Short mmCIF file of C-alpha atoms in Angstrom, two decimals:
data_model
loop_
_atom_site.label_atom_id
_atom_site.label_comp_id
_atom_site.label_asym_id
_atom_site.label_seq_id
_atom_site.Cartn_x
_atom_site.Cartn_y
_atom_site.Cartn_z
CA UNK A 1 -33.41 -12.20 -17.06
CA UNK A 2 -33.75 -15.94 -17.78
CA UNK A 3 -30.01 -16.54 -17.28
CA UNK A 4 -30.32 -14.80 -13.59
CA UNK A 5 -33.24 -17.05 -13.06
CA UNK A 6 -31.79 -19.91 -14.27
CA UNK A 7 -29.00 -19.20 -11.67
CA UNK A 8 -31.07 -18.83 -9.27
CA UNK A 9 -32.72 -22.27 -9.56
CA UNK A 10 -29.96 -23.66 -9.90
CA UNK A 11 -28.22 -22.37 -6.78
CA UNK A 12 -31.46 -23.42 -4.72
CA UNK A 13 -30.88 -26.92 -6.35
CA UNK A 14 -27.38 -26.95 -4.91
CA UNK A 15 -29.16 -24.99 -1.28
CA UNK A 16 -28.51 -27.08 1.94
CA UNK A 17 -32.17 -26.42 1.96
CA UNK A 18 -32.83 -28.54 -0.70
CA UNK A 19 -30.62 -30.84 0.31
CA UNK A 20 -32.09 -31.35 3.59
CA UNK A 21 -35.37 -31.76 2.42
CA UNK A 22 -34.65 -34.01 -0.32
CA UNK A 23 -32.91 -36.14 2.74
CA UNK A 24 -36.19 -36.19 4.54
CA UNK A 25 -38.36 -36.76 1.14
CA UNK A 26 -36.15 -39.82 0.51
CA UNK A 27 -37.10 -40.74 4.30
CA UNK A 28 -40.64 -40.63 3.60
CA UNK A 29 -40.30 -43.15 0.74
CA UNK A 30 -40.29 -45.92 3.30
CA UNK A 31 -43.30 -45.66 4.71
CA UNK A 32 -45.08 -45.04 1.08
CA UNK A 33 -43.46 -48.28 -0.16
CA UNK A 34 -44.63 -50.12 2.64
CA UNK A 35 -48.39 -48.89 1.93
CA UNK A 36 -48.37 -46.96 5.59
CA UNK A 37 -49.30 -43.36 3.53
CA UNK A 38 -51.76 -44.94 1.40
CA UNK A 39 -53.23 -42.73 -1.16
CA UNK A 40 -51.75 -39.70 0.65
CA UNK A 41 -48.30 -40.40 -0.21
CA UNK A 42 -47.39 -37.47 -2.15
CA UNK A 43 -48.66 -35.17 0.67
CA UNK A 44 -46.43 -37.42 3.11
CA UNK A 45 -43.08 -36.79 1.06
CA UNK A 46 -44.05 -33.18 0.53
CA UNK A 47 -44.56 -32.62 3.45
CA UNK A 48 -41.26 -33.85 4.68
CA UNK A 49 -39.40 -32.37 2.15
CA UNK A 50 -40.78 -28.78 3.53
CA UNK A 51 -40.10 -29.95 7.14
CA UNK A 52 -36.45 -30.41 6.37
CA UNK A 53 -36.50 -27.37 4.13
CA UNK A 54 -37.78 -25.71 6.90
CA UNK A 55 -35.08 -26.95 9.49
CA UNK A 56 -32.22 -26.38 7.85
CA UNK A 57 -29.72 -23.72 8.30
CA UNK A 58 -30.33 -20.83 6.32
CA UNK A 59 -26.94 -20.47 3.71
CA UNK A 60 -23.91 -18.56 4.64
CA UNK A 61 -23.58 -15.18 2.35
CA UNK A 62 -19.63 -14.16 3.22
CA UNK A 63 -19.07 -11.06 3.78
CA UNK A 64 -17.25 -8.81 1.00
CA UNK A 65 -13.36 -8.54 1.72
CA UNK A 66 -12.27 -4.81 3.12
CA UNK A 67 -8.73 -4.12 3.27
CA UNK A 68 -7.71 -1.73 6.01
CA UNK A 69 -4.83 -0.42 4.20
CA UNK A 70 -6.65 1.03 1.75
CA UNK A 71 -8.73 2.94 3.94
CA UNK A 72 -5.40 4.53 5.48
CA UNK A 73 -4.22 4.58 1.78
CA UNK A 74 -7.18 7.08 0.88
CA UNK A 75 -6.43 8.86 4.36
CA UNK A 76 -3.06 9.38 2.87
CA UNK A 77 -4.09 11.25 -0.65
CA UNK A 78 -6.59 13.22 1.72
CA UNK A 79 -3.77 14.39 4.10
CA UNK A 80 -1.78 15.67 0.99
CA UNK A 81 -4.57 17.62 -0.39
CA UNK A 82 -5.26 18.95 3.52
CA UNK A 83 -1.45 20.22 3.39
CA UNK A 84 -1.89 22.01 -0.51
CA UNK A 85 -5.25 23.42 0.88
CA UNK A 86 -2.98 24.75 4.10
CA UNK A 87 -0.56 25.99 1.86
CA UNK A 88 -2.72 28.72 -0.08
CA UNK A 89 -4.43 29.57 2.85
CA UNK A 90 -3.76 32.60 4.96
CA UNK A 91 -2.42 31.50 8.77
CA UNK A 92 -1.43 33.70 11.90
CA UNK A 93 2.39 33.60 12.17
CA UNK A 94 1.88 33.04 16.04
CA UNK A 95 0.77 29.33 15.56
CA UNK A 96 3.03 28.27 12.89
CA UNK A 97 5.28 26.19 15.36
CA UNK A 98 1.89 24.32 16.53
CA UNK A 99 0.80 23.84 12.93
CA UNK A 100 4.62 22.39 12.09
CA UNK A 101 4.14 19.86 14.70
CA UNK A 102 0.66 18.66 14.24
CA UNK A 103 0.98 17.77 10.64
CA UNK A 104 4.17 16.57 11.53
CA UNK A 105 2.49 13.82 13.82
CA UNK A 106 -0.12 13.39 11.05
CA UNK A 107 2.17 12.79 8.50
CA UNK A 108 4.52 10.21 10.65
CA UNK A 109 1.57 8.18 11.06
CA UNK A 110 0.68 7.67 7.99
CA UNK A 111 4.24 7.48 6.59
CA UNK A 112 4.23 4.18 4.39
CA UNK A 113 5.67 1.57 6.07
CA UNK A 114 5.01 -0.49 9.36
CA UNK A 115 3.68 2.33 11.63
CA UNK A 116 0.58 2.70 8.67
CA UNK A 117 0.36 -0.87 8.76
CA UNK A 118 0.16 -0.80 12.64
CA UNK A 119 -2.30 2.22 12.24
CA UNK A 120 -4.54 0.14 9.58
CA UNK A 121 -5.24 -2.76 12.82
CA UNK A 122 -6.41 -0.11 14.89
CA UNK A 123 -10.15 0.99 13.78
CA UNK A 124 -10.46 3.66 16.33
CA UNK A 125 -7.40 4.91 15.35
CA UNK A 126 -7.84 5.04 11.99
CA UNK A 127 -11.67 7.32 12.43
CA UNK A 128 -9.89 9.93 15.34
CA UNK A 129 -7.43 10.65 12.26
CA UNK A 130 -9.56 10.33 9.75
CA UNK A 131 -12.10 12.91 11.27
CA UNK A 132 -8.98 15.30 12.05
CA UNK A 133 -7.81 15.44 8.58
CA UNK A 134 -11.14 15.37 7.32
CA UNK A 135 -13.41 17.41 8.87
CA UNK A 136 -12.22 19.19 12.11
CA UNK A 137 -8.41 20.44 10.53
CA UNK A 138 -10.15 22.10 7.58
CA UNK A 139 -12.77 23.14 9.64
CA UNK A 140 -10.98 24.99 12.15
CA UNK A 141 -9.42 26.95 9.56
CA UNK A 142 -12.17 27.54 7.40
CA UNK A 143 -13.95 29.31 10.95
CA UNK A 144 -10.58 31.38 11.80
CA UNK A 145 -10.55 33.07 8.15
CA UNK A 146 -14.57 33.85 8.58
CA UNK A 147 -14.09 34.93 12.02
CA UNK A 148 -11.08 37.10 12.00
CA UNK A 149 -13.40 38.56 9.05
CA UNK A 150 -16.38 39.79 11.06
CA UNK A 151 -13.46 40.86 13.66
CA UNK A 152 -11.65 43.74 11.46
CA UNK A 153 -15.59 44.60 10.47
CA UNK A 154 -16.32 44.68 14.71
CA UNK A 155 -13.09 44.60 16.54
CA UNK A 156 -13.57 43.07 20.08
CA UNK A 157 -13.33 39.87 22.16
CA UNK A 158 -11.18 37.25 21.87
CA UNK A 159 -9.10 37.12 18.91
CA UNK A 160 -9.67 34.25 16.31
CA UNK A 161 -6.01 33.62 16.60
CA UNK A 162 -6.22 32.76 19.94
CA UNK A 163 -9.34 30.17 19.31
CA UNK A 164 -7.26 28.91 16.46
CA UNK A 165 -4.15 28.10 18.50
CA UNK A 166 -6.32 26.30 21.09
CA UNK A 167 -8.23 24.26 19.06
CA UNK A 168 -4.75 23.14 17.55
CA UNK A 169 -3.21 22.12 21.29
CA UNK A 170 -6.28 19.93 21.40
CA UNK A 171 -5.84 18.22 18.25
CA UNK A 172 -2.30 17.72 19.13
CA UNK A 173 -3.45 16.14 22.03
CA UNK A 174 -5.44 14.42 20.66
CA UNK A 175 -2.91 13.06 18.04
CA UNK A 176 -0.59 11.85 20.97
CA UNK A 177 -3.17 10.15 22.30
CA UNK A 178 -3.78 8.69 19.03
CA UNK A 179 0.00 7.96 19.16
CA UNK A 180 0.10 6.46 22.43
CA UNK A 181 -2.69 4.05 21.98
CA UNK A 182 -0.98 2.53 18.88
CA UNK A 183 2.25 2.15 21.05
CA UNK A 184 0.25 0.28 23.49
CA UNK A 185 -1.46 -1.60 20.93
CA UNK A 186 1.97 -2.59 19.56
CA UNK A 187 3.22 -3.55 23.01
CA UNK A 188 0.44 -6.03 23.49
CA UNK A 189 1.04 -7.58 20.52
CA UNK A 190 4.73 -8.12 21.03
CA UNK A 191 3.91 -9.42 24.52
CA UNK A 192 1.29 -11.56 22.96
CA UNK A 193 4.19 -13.35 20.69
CA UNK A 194 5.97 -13.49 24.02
CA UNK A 195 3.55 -15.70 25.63
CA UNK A 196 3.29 -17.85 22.85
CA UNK A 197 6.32 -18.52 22.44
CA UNK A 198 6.69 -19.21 26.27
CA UNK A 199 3.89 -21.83 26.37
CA UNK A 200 5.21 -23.32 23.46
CA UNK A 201 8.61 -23.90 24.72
CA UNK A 202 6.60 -25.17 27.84
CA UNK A 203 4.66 -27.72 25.70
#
Protein backbone atom coordinates (compact mmCIF):
# COMPACT_ATOMS: atom_id res chain seq x y z
CA UNK A 1 0.00 0.00 0.00
CA UNK A 2 2.64 2.61 0.88
CA UNK A 3 4.89 1.54 -2.01
CA UNK A 4 1.74 2.11 -4.56
CA UNK A 5 1.34 5.42 -2.89
CA UNK A 6 4.65 6.31 -2.90
CA UNK A 7 4.47 5.68 -6.72
CA UNK A 8 1.87 7.50 -7.09
CA UNK A 9 3.37 10.71 -5.65
CA UNK A 10 6.01 10.30 -7.22
CA UNK A 11 4.60 9.98 -10.74
CA UNK A 12 2.46 13.25 -10.01
CA UNK A 13 5.91 14.84 -9.11
CA UNK A 14 7.18 13.88 -12.53
CA UNK A 15 3.09 14.95 -14.04
CA UNK A 16 3.26 17.73 -16.78
CA UNK A 17 0.76 18.97 -14.33
CA UNK A 18 3.10 19.61 -11.86
CA UNK A 19 5.37 20.77 -14.03
CA UNK A 20 3.27 23.38 -15.42
CA UNK A 21 2.27 24.68 -12.32
CA UNK A 22 5.52 24.73 -10.74
CA UNK A 23 6.40 26.94 -14.09
CA UNK A 24 3.71 29.37 -13.18
CA UNK A 25 4.54 29.23 -9.19
CA UNK A 26 8.12 30.17 -10.13
CA UNK A 27 6.33 33.09 -12.23
CA UNK A 28 4.61 34.34 -9.32
CA UNK A 29 7.88 34.72 -7.38
CA UNK A 30 8.46 37.99 -9.17
CA UNK A 31 5.90 39.87 -8.17
CA UNK A 32 6.28 38.54 -4.32
CA UNK A 33 9.95 39.62 -4.40
CA UNK A 34 9.14 42.87 -5.61
CA UNK A 35 6.55 43.38 -2.57
CA UNK A 36 3.48 43.65 -5.33
CA UNK A 37 1.58 40.42 -3.30
CA UNK A 38 2.30 41.76 -0.02
CA UNK A 39 1.26 39.60 2.79
CA UNK A 40 -0.81 37.49 0.36
CA UNK A 41 2.03 35.99 -1.33
CA UNK A 42 1.55 32.46 -0.63
CA UNK A 43 -2.08 32.66 -1.90
CA UNK A 44 -0.54 34.44 -5.13
CA UNK A 45 1.94 31.43 -5.93
CA UNK A 46 -0.74 28.93 -4.99
CA UNK A 47 -2.83 30.13 -6.81
CA UNK A 48 -0.77 30.07 -9.91
CA UNK A 49 0.54 26.90 -9.37
CA UNK A 50 -3.29 25.52 -9.56
CA UNK A 51 -3.92 27.77 -12.63
CA UNK A 52 -1.18 26.02 -14.53
CA UNK A 53 -2.12 22.73 -12.95
CA UNK A 54 -5.32 23.39 -14.16
CA UNK A 55 -4.25 24.26 -17.86
CA UNK A 56 -2.20 21.72 -18.61
CA UNK A 57 -2.78 18.76 -20.73
CA UNK A 58 -4.07 15.97 -18.96
CA UNK A 59 -1.11 12.87 -19.36
CA UNK A 60 -1.14 10.46 -22.16
CA UNK A 61 -2.06 6.70 -20.81
CA UNK A 62 -0.95 4.49 -24.17
CA UNK A 63 -2.96 2.17 -25.05
CA UNK A 64 -2.07 -1.67 -24.33
CA UNK A 65 -0.41 -3.37 -27.51
CA UNK A 66 -2.96 -6.01 -29.39
CA UNK A 67 -1.50 -8.12 -31.94
CA UNK A 68 -3.86 -9.10 -34.71
CA UNK A 69 -2.22 -12.29 -35.38
CA UNK A 70 -3.00 -13.66 -32.39
CA UNK A 71 -6.52 -13.08 -32.65
CA UNK A 72 -6.46 -15.12 -36.09
CA UNK A 73 -4.01 -17.45 -34.18
CA UNK A 74 -6.88 -18.34 -31.59
CA UNK A 75 -9.35 -18.40 -34.71
CA UNK A 76 -7.07 -21.07 -35.93
CA UNK A 77 -7.16 -23.63 -32.70
CA UNK A 78 -11.04 -22.82 -32.81
CA UNK A 79 -11.41 -23.90 -36.50
CA UNK A 80 -9.60 -27.25 -35.61
CA UNK A 81 -11.78 -28.04 -32.77
CA UNK A 82 -14.98 -26.88 -35.21
CA UNK A 83 -13.62 -29.69 -37.74
CA UNK A 84 -13.13 -32.65 -34.65
CA UNK A 85 -16.64 -31.46 -33.42
CA UNK A 86 -17.84 -32.02 -37.37
CA UNK A 87 -16.19 -35.13 -37.41
CA UNK A 88 -18.26 -37.07 -34.61
CA UNK A 89 -21.23 -35.53 -35.62
CA UNK A 90 -23.91 -37.11 -37.72
CA UNK A 91 -24.30 -35.13 -41.38
CA UNK A 92 -26.74 -35.78 -44.42
CA UNK A 93 -24.66 -37.37 -47.22
CA UNK A 94 -26.49 -34.90 -49.68
CA UNK A 95 -24.41 -31.83 -48.46
CA UNK A 96 -21.12 -33.35 -48.01
CA UNK A 97 -19.69 -31.69 -51.28
CA UNK A 98 -20.94 -28.15 -49.77
CA UNK A 99 -19.46 -28.97 -46.38
CA UNK A 100 -15.93 -30.08 -48.31
CA UNK A 101 -15.82 -26.74 -49.82
CA UNK A 102 -16.74 -24.42 -47.08
CA UNK A 103 -14.20 -25.59 -44.64
CA UNK A 104 -12.05 -25.78 -47.41
CA UNK A 105 -12.29 -21.86 -47.86
CA UNK A 106 -12.11 -21.61 -44.04
CA UNK A 107 -9.17 -23.43 -43.71
CA UNK A 108 -7.19 -21.61 -46.80
CA UNK A 109 -7.71 -18.50 -45.03
CA UNK A 110 -6.36 -19.14 -42.16
CA UNK A 111 -3.54 -21.34 -43.55
CA UNK A 112 -0.27 -19.90 -41.82
CA UNK A 113 1.45 -17.83 -43.96
CA UNK A 114 0.82 -14.45 -45.84
CA UNK A 115 -2.92 -14.86 -46.70
CA UNK A 116 -3.45 -15.07 -42.43
CA UNK A 117 -1.25 -12.25 -42.23
CA UNK A 118 -3.33 -10.39 -44.95
CA UNK A 119 -6.52 -11.68 -43.08
CA UNK A 120 -5.08 -10.32 -39.54
CA UNK A 121 -5.15 -6.30 -41.35
CA UNK A 122 -8.58 -6.76 -42.16
CA UNK A 123 -10.87 -6.35 -38.83
CA UNK A 124 -14.08 -7.00 -40.57
CA UNK A 125 -12.70 -9.83 -41.98
CA UNK A 126 -11.38 -11.29 -39.22
CA UNK A 127 -15.26 -10.99 -37.01
CA UNK A 128 -17.43 -12.41 -40.44
CA UNK A 129 -15.01 -15.55 -39.87
CA UNK A 130 -14.75 -15.50 -36.58
CA UNK A 131 -18.64 -15.51 -36.05
CA UNK A 132 -18.85 -18.40 -38.81
CA UNK A 133 -16.58 -20.68 -37.08
CA UNK A 134 -17.79 -19.66 -33.89
CA UNK A 135 -21.18 -19.38 -33.54
CA UNK A 136 -23.29 -19.75 -36.78
CA UNK A 137 -21.19 -23.22 -38.25
CA UNK A 138 -21.83 -25.03 -34.96
CA UNK A 139 -25.01 -23.61 -34.72
CA UNK A 140 -26.47 -24.66 -37.84
CA UNK A 141 -25.61 -28.07 -37.06
CA UNK A 142 -26.48 -28.23 -33.63
CA UNK A 143 -30.41 -27.04 -35.08
CA UNK A 144 -30.30 -29.79 -38.06
CA UNK A 145 -29.62 -32.77 -35.46
CA UNK A 146 -32.60 -31.26 -33.06
CA UNK A 147 -34.75 -30.68 -35.94
CA UNK A 148 -34.49 -33.73 -38.04
CA UNK A 149 -35.30 -35.11 -34.35
CA UNK A 150 -38.79 -33.68 -33.84
CA UNK A 151 -39.14 -34.64 -37.76
CA UNK A 152 -38.94 -38.68 -37.48
CA UNK A 153 -41.25 -37.92 -34.10
CA UNK A 154 -43.80 -35.66 -36.71
CA UNK A 155 -42.83 -36.26 -40.25
CA UNK A 156 -43.82 -33.23 -42.46
CA UNK A 157 -42.59 -29.98 -44.05
CA UNK A 158 -39.50 -29.17 -45.21
CA UNK A 159 -36.79 -31.43 -44.45
CA UNK A 160 -33.93 -30.24 -42.07
CA UNK A 161 -31.58 -31.36 -44.75
CA UNK A 162 -32.79 -29.05 -47.03
CA UNK A 163 -32.51 -25.94 -44.37
CA UNK A 164 -29.09 -27.31 -43.65
CA UNK A 165 -27.81 -27.22 -47.23
CA UNK A 166 -29.12 -23.63 -47.60
CA UNK A 167 -27.84 -22.16 -44.75
CA UNK A 168 -24.39 -23.67 -45.97
CA UNK A 169 -24.69 -21.88 -49.72
CA UNK A 170 -25.02 -18.75 -47.65
CA UNK A 171 -22.09 -19.16 -45.58
CA UNK A 172 -20.19 -20.03 -48.62
CA UNK A 173 -21.22 -16.95 -49.91
CA UNK A 174 -20.53 -15.37 -47.50
CA UNK A 175 -16.91 -16.77 -47.26
CA UNK A 176 -16.25 -15.59 -50.95
CA UNK A 177 -17.23 -12.48 -50.12
CA UNK A 178 -14.98 -12.63 -47.26
CA UNK A 179 -12.43 -13.81 -49.89
CA UNK A 180 -12.99 -11.20 -52.31
CA UNK A 181 -12.74 -8.30 -50.01
CA UNK A 182 -9.25 -9.42 -48.85
CA UNK A 183 -8.25 -9.64 -52.62
CA UNK A 184 -9.34 -6.15 -52.99
CA UNK A 185 -7.79 -5.15 -49.89
CA UNK A 186 -4.52 -6.66 -51.19
CA UNK A 187 -4.88 -4.91 -54.54
CA UNK A 188 -5.04 -1.53 -52.92
CA UNK A 189 -2.21 -2.04 -51.10
CA UNK A 190 -0.02 -3.14 -53.97
CA UNK A 191 -1.35 -0.14 -55.93
CA UNK A 192 -0.63 1.96 -52.93
CA UNK A 193 3.30 0.87 -53.18
CA UNK A 194 2.76 1.69 -56.83
CA UNK A 195 2.07 5.24 -56.29
CA UNK A 196 4.72 5.66 -54.01
CA UNK A 197 7.08 4.55 -55.75
CA UNK A 198 5.85 6.69 -58.79
CA UNK A 199 5.96 10.01 -56.87
CA UNK A 200 9.13 9.13 -55.59
CA UNK A 201 10.81 8.56 -58.81
CA UNK A 202 8.98 11.92 -59.69
CA UNK A 203 10.64 13.73 -56.71
Amino acid sequence: MATNRGGRVLGYLESGKNLAGSACGVVGLGPTLAGVAGAYWPVVIAGLYGAGALIAPPERVAPPPFDPSEEVGALRADFTRLREYLGEVELPATAAARWAGLLELYGALLEPGWVAQVLAAEPEAVHALSRAIRRDVPECVDTYNRTRWWNRLTPGGESPERHLERQLDLLYEEAESVTADLREAEARRQQTHTAYLEERGRS
